[in-house]
Coordinates of C-alpha atoms in Angstrom, one line a residue:
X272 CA -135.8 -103.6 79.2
X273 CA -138.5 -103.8 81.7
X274 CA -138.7 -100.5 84.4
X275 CA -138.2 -101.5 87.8
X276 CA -141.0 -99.5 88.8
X277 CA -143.7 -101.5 86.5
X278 CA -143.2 -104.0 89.3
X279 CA -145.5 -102.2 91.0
X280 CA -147.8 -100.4 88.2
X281 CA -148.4 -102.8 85.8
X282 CA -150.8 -105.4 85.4
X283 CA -154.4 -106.0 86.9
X284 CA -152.8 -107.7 90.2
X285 CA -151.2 -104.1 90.6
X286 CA -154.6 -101.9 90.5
X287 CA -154.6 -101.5 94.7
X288 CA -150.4 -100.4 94.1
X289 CA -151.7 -97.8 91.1
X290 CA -154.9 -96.7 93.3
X291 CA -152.8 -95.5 95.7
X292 CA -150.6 -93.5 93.1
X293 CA -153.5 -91.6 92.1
X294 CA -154.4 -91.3 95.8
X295 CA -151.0 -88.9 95.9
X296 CA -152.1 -87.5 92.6
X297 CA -150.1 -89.0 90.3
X298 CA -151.5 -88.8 86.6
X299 CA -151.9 -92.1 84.2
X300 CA -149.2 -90.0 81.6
X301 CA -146.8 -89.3 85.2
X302 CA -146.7 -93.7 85.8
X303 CA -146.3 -94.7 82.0
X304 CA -142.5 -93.1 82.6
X305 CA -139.6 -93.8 84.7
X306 CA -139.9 -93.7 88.8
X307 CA -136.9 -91.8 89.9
X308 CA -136.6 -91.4 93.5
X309 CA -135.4 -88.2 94.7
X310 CA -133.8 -88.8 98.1
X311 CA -132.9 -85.2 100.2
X312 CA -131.6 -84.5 103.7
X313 CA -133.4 -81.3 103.9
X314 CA -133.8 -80.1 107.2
X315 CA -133.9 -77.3 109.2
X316 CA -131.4 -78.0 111.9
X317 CA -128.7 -78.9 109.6
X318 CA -127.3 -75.6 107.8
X319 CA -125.7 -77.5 105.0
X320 CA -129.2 -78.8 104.2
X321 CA -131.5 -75.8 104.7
X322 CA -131.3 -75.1 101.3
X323 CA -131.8 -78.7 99.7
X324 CA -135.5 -78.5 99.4
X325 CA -134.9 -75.8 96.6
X326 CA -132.0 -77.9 95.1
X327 CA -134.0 -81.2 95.3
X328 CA -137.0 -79.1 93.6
X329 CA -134.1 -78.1 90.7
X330 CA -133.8 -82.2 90.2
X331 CA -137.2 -82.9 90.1
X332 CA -137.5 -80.2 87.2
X333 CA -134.4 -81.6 85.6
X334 CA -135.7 -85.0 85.8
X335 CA -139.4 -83.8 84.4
X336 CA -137.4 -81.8 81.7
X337 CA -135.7 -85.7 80.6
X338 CA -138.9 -87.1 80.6
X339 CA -139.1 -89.2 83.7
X340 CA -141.4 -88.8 87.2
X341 CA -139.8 -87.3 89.9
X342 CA -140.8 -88.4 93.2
X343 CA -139.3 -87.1 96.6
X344 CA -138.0 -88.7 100.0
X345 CA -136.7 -88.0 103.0
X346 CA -133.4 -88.8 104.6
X347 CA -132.0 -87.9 108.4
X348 CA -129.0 -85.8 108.3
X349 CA -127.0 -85.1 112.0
X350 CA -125.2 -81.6 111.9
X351 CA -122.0 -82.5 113.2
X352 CA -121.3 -78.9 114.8
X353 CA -124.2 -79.0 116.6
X354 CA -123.5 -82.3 118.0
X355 CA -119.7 -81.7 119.0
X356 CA -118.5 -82.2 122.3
X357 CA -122.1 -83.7 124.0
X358 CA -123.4 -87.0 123.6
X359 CA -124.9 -86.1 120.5
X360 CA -121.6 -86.4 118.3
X361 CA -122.2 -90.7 119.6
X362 CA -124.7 -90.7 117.1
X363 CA -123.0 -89.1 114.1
X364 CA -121.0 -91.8 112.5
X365 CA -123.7 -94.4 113.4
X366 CA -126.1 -92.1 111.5
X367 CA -124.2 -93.1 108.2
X368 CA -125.6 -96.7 108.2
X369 CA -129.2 -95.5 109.1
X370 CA -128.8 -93.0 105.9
X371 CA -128.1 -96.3 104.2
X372 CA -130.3 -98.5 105.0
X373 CA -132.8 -95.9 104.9
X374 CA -132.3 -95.1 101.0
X375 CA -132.5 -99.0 100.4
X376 CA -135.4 -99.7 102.5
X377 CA -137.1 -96.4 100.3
X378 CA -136.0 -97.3 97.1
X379 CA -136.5 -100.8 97.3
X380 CA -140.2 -100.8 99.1
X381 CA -141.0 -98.4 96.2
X382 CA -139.1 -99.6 93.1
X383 CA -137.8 -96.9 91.9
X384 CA -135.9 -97.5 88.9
X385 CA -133.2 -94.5 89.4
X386 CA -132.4 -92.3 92.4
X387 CA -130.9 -88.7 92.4
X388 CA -129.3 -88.4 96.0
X389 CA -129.0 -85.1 97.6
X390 CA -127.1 -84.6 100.5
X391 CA -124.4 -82.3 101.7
X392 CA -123.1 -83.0 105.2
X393 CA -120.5 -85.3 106.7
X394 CA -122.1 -88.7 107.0
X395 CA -124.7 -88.4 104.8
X396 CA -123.0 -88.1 101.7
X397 CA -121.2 -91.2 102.2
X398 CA -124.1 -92.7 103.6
X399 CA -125.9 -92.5 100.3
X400 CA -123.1 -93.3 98.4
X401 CA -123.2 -96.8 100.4
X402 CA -126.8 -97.4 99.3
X403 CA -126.0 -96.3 95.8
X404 CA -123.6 -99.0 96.1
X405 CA -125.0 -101.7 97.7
X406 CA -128.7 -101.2 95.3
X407 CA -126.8 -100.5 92.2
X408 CA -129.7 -98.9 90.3
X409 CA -128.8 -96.0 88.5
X410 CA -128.0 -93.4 90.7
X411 CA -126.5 -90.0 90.7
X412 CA -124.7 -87.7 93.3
X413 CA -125.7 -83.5 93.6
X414 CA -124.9 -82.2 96.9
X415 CA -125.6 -78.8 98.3
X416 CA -122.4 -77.3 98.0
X417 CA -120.1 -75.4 100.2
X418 CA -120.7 -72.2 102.2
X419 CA -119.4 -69.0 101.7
X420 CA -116.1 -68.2 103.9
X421 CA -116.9 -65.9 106.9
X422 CA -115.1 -62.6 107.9
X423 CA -113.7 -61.7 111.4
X424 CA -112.2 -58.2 110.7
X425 CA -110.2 -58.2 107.2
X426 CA -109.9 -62.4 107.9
X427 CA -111.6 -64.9 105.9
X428 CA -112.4 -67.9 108.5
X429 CA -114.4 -70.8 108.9
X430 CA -115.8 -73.3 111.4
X431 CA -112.3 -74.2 112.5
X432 CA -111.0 -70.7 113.2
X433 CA -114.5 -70.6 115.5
X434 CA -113.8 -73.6 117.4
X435 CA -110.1 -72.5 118.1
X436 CA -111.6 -69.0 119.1
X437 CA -112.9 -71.0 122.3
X438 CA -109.5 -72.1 123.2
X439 CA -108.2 -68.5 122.9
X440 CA -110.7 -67.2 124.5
X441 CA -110.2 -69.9 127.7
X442 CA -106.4 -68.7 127.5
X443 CA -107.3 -65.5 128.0
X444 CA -105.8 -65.1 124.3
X445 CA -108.5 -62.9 123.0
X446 CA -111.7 -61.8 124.9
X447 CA -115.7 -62.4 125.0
X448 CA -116.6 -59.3 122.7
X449 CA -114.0 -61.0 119.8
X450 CA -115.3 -64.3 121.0
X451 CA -119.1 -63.2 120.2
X452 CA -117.6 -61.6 116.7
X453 CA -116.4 -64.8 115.7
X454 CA -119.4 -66.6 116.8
X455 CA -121.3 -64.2 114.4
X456 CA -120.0 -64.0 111.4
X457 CA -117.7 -67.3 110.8
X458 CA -121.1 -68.8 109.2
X459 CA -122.3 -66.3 106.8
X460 CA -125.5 -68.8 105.4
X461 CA -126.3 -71.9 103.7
X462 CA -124.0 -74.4 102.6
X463 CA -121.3 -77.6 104.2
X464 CA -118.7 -75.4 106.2
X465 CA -116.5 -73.8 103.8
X466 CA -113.3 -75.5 104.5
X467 CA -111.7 -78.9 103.4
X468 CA -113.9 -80.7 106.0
X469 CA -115.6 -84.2 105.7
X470 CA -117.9 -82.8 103.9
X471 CA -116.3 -81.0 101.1
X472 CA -114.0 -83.8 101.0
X473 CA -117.1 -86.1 100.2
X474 CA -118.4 -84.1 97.7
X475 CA -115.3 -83.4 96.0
X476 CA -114.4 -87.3 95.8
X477 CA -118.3 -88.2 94.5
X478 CA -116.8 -85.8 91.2
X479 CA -113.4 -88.3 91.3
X480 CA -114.9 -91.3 92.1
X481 CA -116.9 -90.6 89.0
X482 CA -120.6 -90.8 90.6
X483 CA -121.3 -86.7 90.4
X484 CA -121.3 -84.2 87.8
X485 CA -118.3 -81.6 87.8
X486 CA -118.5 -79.2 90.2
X487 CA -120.7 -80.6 92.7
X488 CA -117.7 -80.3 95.9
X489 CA -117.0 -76.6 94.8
X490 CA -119.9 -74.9 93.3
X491 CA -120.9 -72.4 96.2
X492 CA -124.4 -73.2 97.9
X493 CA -125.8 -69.7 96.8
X494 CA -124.4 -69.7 93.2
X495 CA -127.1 -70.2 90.6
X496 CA -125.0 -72.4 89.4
X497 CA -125.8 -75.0 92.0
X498 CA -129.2 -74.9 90.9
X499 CA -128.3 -75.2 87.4
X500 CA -126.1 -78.2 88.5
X501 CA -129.4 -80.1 90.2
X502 CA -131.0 -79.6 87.4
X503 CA -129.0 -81.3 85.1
X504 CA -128.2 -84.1 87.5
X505 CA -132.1 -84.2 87.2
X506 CA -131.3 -84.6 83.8
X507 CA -128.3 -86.8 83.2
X508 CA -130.3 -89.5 85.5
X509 CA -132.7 -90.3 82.9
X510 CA -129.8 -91.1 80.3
X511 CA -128.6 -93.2 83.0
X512 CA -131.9 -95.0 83.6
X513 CA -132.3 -95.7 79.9
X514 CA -128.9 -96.7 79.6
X515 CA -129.1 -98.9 82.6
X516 CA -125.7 -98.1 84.3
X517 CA -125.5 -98.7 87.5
X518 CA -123.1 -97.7 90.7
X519 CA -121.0 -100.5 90.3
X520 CA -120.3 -100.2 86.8
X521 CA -118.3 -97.2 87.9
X522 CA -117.5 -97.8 91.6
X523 CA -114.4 -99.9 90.5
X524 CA -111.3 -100.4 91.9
X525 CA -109.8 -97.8 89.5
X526 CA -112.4 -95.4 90.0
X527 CA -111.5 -96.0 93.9
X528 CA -107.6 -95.4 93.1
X529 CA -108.6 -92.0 91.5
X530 CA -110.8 -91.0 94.4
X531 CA -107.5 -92.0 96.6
X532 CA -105.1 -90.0 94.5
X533 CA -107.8 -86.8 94.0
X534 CA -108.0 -87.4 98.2
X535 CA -104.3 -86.9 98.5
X536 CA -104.0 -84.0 96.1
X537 CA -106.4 -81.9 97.8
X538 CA -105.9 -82.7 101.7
X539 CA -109.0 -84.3 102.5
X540 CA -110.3 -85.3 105.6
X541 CA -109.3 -88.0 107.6
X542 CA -112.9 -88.9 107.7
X543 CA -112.4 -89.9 104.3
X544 CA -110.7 -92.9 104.9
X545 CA -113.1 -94.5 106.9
X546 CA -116.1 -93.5 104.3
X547 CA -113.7 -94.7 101.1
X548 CA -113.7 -97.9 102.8
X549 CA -116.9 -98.5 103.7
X550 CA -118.3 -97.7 100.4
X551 CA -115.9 -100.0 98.7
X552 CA -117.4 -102.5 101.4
X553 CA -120.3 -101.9 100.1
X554 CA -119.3 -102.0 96.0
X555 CA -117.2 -105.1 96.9
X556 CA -114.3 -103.6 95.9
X557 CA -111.3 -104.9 98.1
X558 CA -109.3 -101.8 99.9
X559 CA -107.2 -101.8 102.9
X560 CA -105.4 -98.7 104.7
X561 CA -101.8 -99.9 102.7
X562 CA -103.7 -98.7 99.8
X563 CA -104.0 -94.9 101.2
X564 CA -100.4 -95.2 101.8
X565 CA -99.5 -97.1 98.7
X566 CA -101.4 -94.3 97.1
X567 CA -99.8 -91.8 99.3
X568 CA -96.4 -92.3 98.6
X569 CA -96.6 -91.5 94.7
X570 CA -99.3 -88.1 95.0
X571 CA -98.4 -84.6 95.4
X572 CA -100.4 -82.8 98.0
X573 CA -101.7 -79.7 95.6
X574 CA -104.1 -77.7 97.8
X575 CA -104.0 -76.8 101.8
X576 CA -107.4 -75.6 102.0
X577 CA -108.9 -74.7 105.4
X578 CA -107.6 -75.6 108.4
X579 CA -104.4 -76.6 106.6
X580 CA -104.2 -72.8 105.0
X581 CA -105.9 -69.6 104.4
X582 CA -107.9 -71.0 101.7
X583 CA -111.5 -71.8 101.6
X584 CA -113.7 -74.4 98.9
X585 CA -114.7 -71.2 96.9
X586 CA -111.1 -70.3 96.4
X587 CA -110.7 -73.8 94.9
X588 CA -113.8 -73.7 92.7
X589 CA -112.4 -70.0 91.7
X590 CA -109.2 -71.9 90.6
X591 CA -111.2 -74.6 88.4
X592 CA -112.2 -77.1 91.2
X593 CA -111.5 -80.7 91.6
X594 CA -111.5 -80.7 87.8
X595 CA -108.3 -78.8 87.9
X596 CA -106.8 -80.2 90.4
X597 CA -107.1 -83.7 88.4
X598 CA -106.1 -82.2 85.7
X599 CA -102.8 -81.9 87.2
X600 CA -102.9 -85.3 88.0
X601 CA -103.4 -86.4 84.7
X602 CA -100.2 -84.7 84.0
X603 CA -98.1 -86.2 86.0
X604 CA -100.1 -89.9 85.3
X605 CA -101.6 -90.8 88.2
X606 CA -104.9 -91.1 87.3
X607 CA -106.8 -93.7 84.8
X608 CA -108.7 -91.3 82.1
X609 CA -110.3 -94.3 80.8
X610 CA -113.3 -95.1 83.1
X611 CA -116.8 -94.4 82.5
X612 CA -118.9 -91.7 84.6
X613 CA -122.3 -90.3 85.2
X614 CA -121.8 -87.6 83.0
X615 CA -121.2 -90.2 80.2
X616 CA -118.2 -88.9 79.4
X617 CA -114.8 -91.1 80.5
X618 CA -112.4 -89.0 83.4
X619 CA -110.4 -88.0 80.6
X620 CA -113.0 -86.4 78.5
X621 CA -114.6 -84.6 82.1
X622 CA -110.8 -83.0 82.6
X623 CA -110.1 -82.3 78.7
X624 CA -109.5 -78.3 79.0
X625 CA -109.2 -78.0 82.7
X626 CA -107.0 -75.6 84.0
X627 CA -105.4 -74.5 87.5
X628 CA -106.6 -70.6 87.3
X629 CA -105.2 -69.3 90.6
X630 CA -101.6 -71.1 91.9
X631 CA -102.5 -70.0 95.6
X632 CA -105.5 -72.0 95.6
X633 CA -103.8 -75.3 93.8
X634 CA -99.9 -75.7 93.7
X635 CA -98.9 -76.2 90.1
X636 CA -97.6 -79.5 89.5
X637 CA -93.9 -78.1 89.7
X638 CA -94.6 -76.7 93.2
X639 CA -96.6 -78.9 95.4
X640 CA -96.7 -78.1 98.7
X641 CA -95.6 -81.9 99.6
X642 CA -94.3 -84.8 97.0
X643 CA -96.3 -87.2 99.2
X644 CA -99.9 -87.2 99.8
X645 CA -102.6 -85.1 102.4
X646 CA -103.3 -88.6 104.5
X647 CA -101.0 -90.6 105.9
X648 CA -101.5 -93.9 107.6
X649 CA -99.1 -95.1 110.7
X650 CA -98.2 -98.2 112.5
X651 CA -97.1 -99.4 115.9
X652 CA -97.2 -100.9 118.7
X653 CA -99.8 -99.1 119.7
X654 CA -101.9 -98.8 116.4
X655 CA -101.3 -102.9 115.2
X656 CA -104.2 -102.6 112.4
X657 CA -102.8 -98.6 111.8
X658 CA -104.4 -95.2 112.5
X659 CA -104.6 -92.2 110.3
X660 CA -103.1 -88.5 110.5
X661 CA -104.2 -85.2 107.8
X662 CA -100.2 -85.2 107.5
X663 CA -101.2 -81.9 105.4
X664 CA -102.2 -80.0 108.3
X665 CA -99.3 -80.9 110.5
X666 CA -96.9 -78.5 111.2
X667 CA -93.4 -79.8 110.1
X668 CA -92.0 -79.6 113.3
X669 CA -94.6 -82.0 114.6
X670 CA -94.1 -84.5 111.6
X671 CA -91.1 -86.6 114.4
X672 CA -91.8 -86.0 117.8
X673 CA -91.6 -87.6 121.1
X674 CA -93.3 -87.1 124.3
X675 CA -94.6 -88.3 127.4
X676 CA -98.0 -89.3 127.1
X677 CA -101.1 -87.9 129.7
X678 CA -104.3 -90.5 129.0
X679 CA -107.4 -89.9 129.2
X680 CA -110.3 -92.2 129.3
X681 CA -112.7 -90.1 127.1
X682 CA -112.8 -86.8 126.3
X683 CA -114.5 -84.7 128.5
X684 CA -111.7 -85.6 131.0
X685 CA -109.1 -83.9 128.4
X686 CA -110.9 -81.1 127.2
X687 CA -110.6 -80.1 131.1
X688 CA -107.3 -80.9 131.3
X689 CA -106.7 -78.7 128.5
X690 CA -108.8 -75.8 129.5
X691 CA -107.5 -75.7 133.0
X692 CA -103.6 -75.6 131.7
X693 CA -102.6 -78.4 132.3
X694 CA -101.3 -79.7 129.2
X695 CA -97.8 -78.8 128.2
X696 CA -95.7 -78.3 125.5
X697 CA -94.2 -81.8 124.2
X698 CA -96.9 -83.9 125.8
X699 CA -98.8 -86.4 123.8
X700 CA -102.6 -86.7 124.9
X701 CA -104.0 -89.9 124.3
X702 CA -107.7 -90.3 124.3
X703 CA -109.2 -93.4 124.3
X704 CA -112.2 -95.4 124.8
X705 CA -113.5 -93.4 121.5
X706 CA -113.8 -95.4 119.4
X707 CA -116.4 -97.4 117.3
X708 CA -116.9 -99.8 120.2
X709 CA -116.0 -97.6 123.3
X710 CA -117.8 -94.9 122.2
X711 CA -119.8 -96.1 121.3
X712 CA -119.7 -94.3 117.9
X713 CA -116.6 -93.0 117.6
X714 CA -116.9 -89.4 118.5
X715 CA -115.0 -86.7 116.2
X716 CA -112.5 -84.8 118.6
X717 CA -112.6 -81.3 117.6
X718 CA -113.1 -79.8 120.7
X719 CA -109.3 -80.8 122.1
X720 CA -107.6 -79.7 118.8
X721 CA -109.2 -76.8 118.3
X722 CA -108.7 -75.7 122.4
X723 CA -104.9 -77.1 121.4
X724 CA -104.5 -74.8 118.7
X725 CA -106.8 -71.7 120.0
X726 CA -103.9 -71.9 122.8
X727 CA -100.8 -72.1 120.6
X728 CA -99.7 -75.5 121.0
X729 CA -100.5 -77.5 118.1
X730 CA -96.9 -77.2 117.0
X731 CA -95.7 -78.4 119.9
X732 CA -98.3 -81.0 121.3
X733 CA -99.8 -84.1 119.6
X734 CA -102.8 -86.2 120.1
X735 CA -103.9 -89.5 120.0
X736 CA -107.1 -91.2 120.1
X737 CA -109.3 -94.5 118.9
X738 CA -112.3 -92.1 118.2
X739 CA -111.3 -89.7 114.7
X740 CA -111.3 -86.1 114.2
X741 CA -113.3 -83.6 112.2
X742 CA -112.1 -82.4 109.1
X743 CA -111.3 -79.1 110.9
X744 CA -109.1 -80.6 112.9
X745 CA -105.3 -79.6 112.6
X746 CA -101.8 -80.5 114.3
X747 CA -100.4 -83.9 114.8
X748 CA -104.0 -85.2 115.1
X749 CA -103.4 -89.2 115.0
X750 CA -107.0 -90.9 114.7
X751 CA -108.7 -94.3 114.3
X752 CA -105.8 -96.1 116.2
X753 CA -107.1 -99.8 115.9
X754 CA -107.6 -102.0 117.5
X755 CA -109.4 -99.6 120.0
X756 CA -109.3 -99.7 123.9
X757 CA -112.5 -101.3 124.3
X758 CA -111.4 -103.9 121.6
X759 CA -108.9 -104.9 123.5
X760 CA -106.0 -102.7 121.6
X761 CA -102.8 -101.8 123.3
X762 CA -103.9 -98.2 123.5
X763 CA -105.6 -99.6 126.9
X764 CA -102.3 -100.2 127.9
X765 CA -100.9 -97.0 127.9
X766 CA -100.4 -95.5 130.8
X767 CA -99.7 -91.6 132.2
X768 CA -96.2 -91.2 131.5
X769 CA -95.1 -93.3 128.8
X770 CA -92.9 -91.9 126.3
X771 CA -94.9 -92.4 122.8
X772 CA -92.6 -91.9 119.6
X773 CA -94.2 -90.1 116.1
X774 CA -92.6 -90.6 112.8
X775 CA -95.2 -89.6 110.1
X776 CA -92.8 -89.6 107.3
X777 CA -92.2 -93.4 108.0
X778 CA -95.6 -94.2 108.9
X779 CA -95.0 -95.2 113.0
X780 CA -96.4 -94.5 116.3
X781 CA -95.1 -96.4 119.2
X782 CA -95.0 -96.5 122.8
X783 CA -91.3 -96.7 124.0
X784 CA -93.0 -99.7 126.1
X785 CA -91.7 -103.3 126.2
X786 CA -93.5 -106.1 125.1
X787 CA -92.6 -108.1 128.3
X788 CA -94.1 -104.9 130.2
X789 CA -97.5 -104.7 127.6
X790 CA -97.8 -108.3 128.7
X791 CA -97.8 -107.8 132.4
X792 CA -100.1 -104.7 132.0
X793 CA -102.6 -106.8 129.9
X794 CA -102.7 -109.7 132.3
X795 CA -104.2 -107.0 134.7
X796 CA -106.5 -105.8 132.4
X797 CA -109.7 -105.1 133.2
X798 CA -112.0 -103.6 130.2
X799 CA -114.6 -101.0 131.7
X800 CA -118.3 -101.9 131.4
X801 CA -120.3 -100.6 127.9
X802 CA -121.5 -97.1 128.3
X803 CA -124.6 -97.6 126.2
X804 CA -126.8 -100.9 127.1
X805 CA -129.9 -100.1 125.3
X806 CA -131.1 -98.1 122.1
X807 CA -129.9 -97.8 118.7
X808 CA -126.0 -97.2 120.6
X809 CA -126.1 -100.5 122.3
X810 CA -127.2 -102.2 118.9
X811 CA -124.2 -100.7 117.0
X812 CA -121.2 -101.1 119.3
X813 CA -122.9 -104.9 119.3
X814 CA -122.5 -105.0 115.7
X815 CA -119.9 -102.4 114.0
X816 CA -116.2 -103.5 112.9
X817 CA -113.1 -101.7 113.9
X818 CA -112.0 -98.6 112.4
X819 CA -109.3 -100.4 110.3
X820 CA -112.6 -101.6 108.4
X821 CA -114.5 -98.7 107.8
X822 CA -116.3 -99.2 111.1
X823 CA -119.3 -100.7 109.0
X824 CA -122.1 -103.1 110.4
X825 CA -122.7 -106.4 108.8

């Protein structure tokens, strides 16, 4: 089969594309094998990415090892704790198509005939996913891996116990020397924040999903055996490449239903939802949010990692990682065993031997913590196309509540609401004009439920919002309502007061609101201008789709 990559090397009507190979150095032995385009997020702003120059330097020897030519590029990468709570988390979510289009416009210019991908963080490992998808050259996944849990006194934490320090502190709860203790040690180094966050959800589903070797969601950053893992990616691409399988000969819609049930087993981000459907988007795989709750319905919920529990991603990689936890879903028949991976092995032969080794990290099958999944998607009158709730980090008291609700048109106005005391036990904060649109970019709200559960009332408070929530977000945390405010949903409609009803276990959300009084509010409607008229902003509220969708631009 002809290389990709002699598209640009061979022949005499290529000599100025080869000149300017040797102008980088390349060697005549280097360009008579496989291109394979090593794509890293390294930076030095992003602490989940610090450390990928090393990892992606592990590839290229792995890749050099399988006898193929290794050549790196760059990708952005926005830290999303950094950007929390400023205008800077706007730019987050949007960041995932950029990542995207990036790779393709890289790979594609360049004709590379595989690509190792090497992220770690939130968007960016779905991000490159999507252009694995949407090129489908042969392509593997080897992200950075988690960090190491901090320590505040004898307490393992991580980035969610920090942002829930804040509220304490603003409570009065603790004070600023315990507040400058936790801002000091939560993040011990290198590595994606250590709990069940987006990005450890990511990186755990690339190793369901079949596109990543085991162990790339739990190996720790600073193990050697991360480095031993990018090697062998390095490796396993070449096979690939010679073998010519592409993304899309795995990304099926089986390999998506295991993702879904591994995604329910473990408790994974919310922000999950949105990425699983944007990269079936992109594989044309057809998925809908009835499929997380289809899915839902039938899988145990296994693991409460942080926030939902005390335990971090190197507790679950001590217990066997997300080979384990499959495992157990192999068990009890819930995944297909049959489909082909990039280890080119099938799921079945990739779990053959796996074992839970520590029952606090992963419930056994006998003793799940929930028969019904980590995600749940609800319905109402004020969420038509459905929004989405981490139904494993909701207290059980909170799973049916009702409430009056206290709107907000963004959320710096609720933040200081919350801060100054004036939200109350029982209430229901809405926060809208969030979303994908409104935003524009759909901020993650991490800042109100955090201060919420710093200040001891996420058992007894819920919120709502069109924008989404970080996967250290805990409580009755109800994102992605759709269609948003600034679409035109009926969560413009709600107004200071209303009594909104929560039913997780039977997928609802409604405002006790008539639809005779929805319509007289919507006849005096009137949508707020855009908030960004120019720039790369103004381009993707132009252009994105709802939430419902994956938020994903055409």
């Amino acid at each position: 089969m002809e290389r990709r990559s002699e598209s640009v090397l061979k022949g005499a009507e290529r000599a100025p594309n080869r000149s300017l190979f040797y102008a980088l150095g390349y060697t005549d032995e280097e360009l008579e094998r496989p291109l394979i385009g090593v794509v890293s997020a390294h930076s030095e702003i992003v602490p989940g990415h610090a450390h990928l120059d090393k990892l992606a330097e592990a590839v290229k020897a792995g890749v050099r090892l399988a006898g193929g030519t290794p050549v790196l590029v760059p990708a952005i990468g926005v830290c999303d704790g950094i950007a929390m709570g400023h205008v800077g988390m706007k730019y987050s979510l949007p960041s995932r198509e950029l990542i995207c289009d990036s790779v393709e416009t890289m790979a594609r210019a360049h004709a590379f005939d595989g690509l190792v991908l090497v992220p770690n963080c939130d968007k960016i490992v779905p991000g490159m996913l999507m252009a694995a998808a949407r090129l489908n050259i042969p392509s593997i996944v080897v992200s950075g891996g988690p960090m190491l849990s901090g320590r505040q006194g004898a307490r393992h934490v991580s980035l969610s116990q920090m942002f829930e320090a804040v509220g304490s502190y603003k409570a009065g709860m603790i004070g600023e020397d315990v507040l400058d203790d936790y801002t000091k040690h939560t993040c011990p180094g290198c590595g994606s924040c250590s709990g069940m966050y987006t990005a450890n959800s990511m990186n755990c589903l690339c190793e369901a999903i079949g596109m990543a070797l085991p162990g790339n969601g739990t190996i720790p950053a600073v193990y050697a055996a991360r480095t031993q893992l990018a090697k062998h990616a390095g490796m396993r691409i070449m096979d690939l490449v010679e073998k010519n399988i592409c993304p899309r000969d795995i990304l099926t819609p089986a390999a998506f239903r295991n993702a879904l049930a591994t995604d329910m087993a473990l408790g994974c981000s919310t922000n999950s939802v949105l990425h699983l459907l944007a990269i079936a988007c992109e594989a044309g795989v057809p998925m809908s949010l009835e499929t997380f709750n289809e899915m839902s319905a039938k899988v145990p919920n296994f693991c409460h990692l942080a926030p939902a529990g005390p335990t971090h991603i190197e507790d679950l990689y001590a217990a066997g990682g997300v080979q384990a936890v499959m495992a157990q879903l192999v068990q009890l028949g819930l995944l297909d065993t049959t489909l082909p991976t990039v280890t080119g092995k099938t799921v079945g032969e990739n779990v053959a031997g796996a074992k839970n080794l520590d029952t606090n990290a992963i419930r056994p099958v006998d003793d799940p913590y929930s028969k019904t999944g980590g995600i749940a998607v609800l319905w109402g009158n004020i969420a038509e196309k459905g929004c989405v709730v981490k139904r494993s980090a909701v207290a059980p008291g909170m799973l049916v509540h009702e409430g009056p609700a206290r709107v907000f048109d963004g959320e710096e106005s609720a933040i200081a609401a919350i801060y100054a005391g004036d939200i109350h036990p029982g209430d229901v904060v809405v926060i809208r004009y969030e979303g994908p649109v409104g935003g524009p970019g759909m901020r993650e709200m991490l800042n109100p439920t955090s201060a919420l559960a710093g200040m001891k009332l996420d058992t007894s408070v819920a919120l709502i919002t069109d924008g989404r929530f970080s996967g250290a977000s805990r409580g009755a945390s109800i994102g992605h309502a759709s269609p948003e405010a600034a679409a035109g949903g009926a969560i413009a409609l709600v107004e200071e007061g209303d009594i909104i009803e929560i039913d997780i276990p039977a997928g609802k959300v409604n405002a006790r609101v008539s639809d005779e009084e929805f319509a007289a509010r919507r006849a005096r409607f009137v949508p707020p201008a855009p908030k960004e008229t120019s720039g790369w902003l103004a381009r993707y509220a132009r252009l994105v789709s709802g939430a419902d969708q994956g938020a994903v631009m055409p």
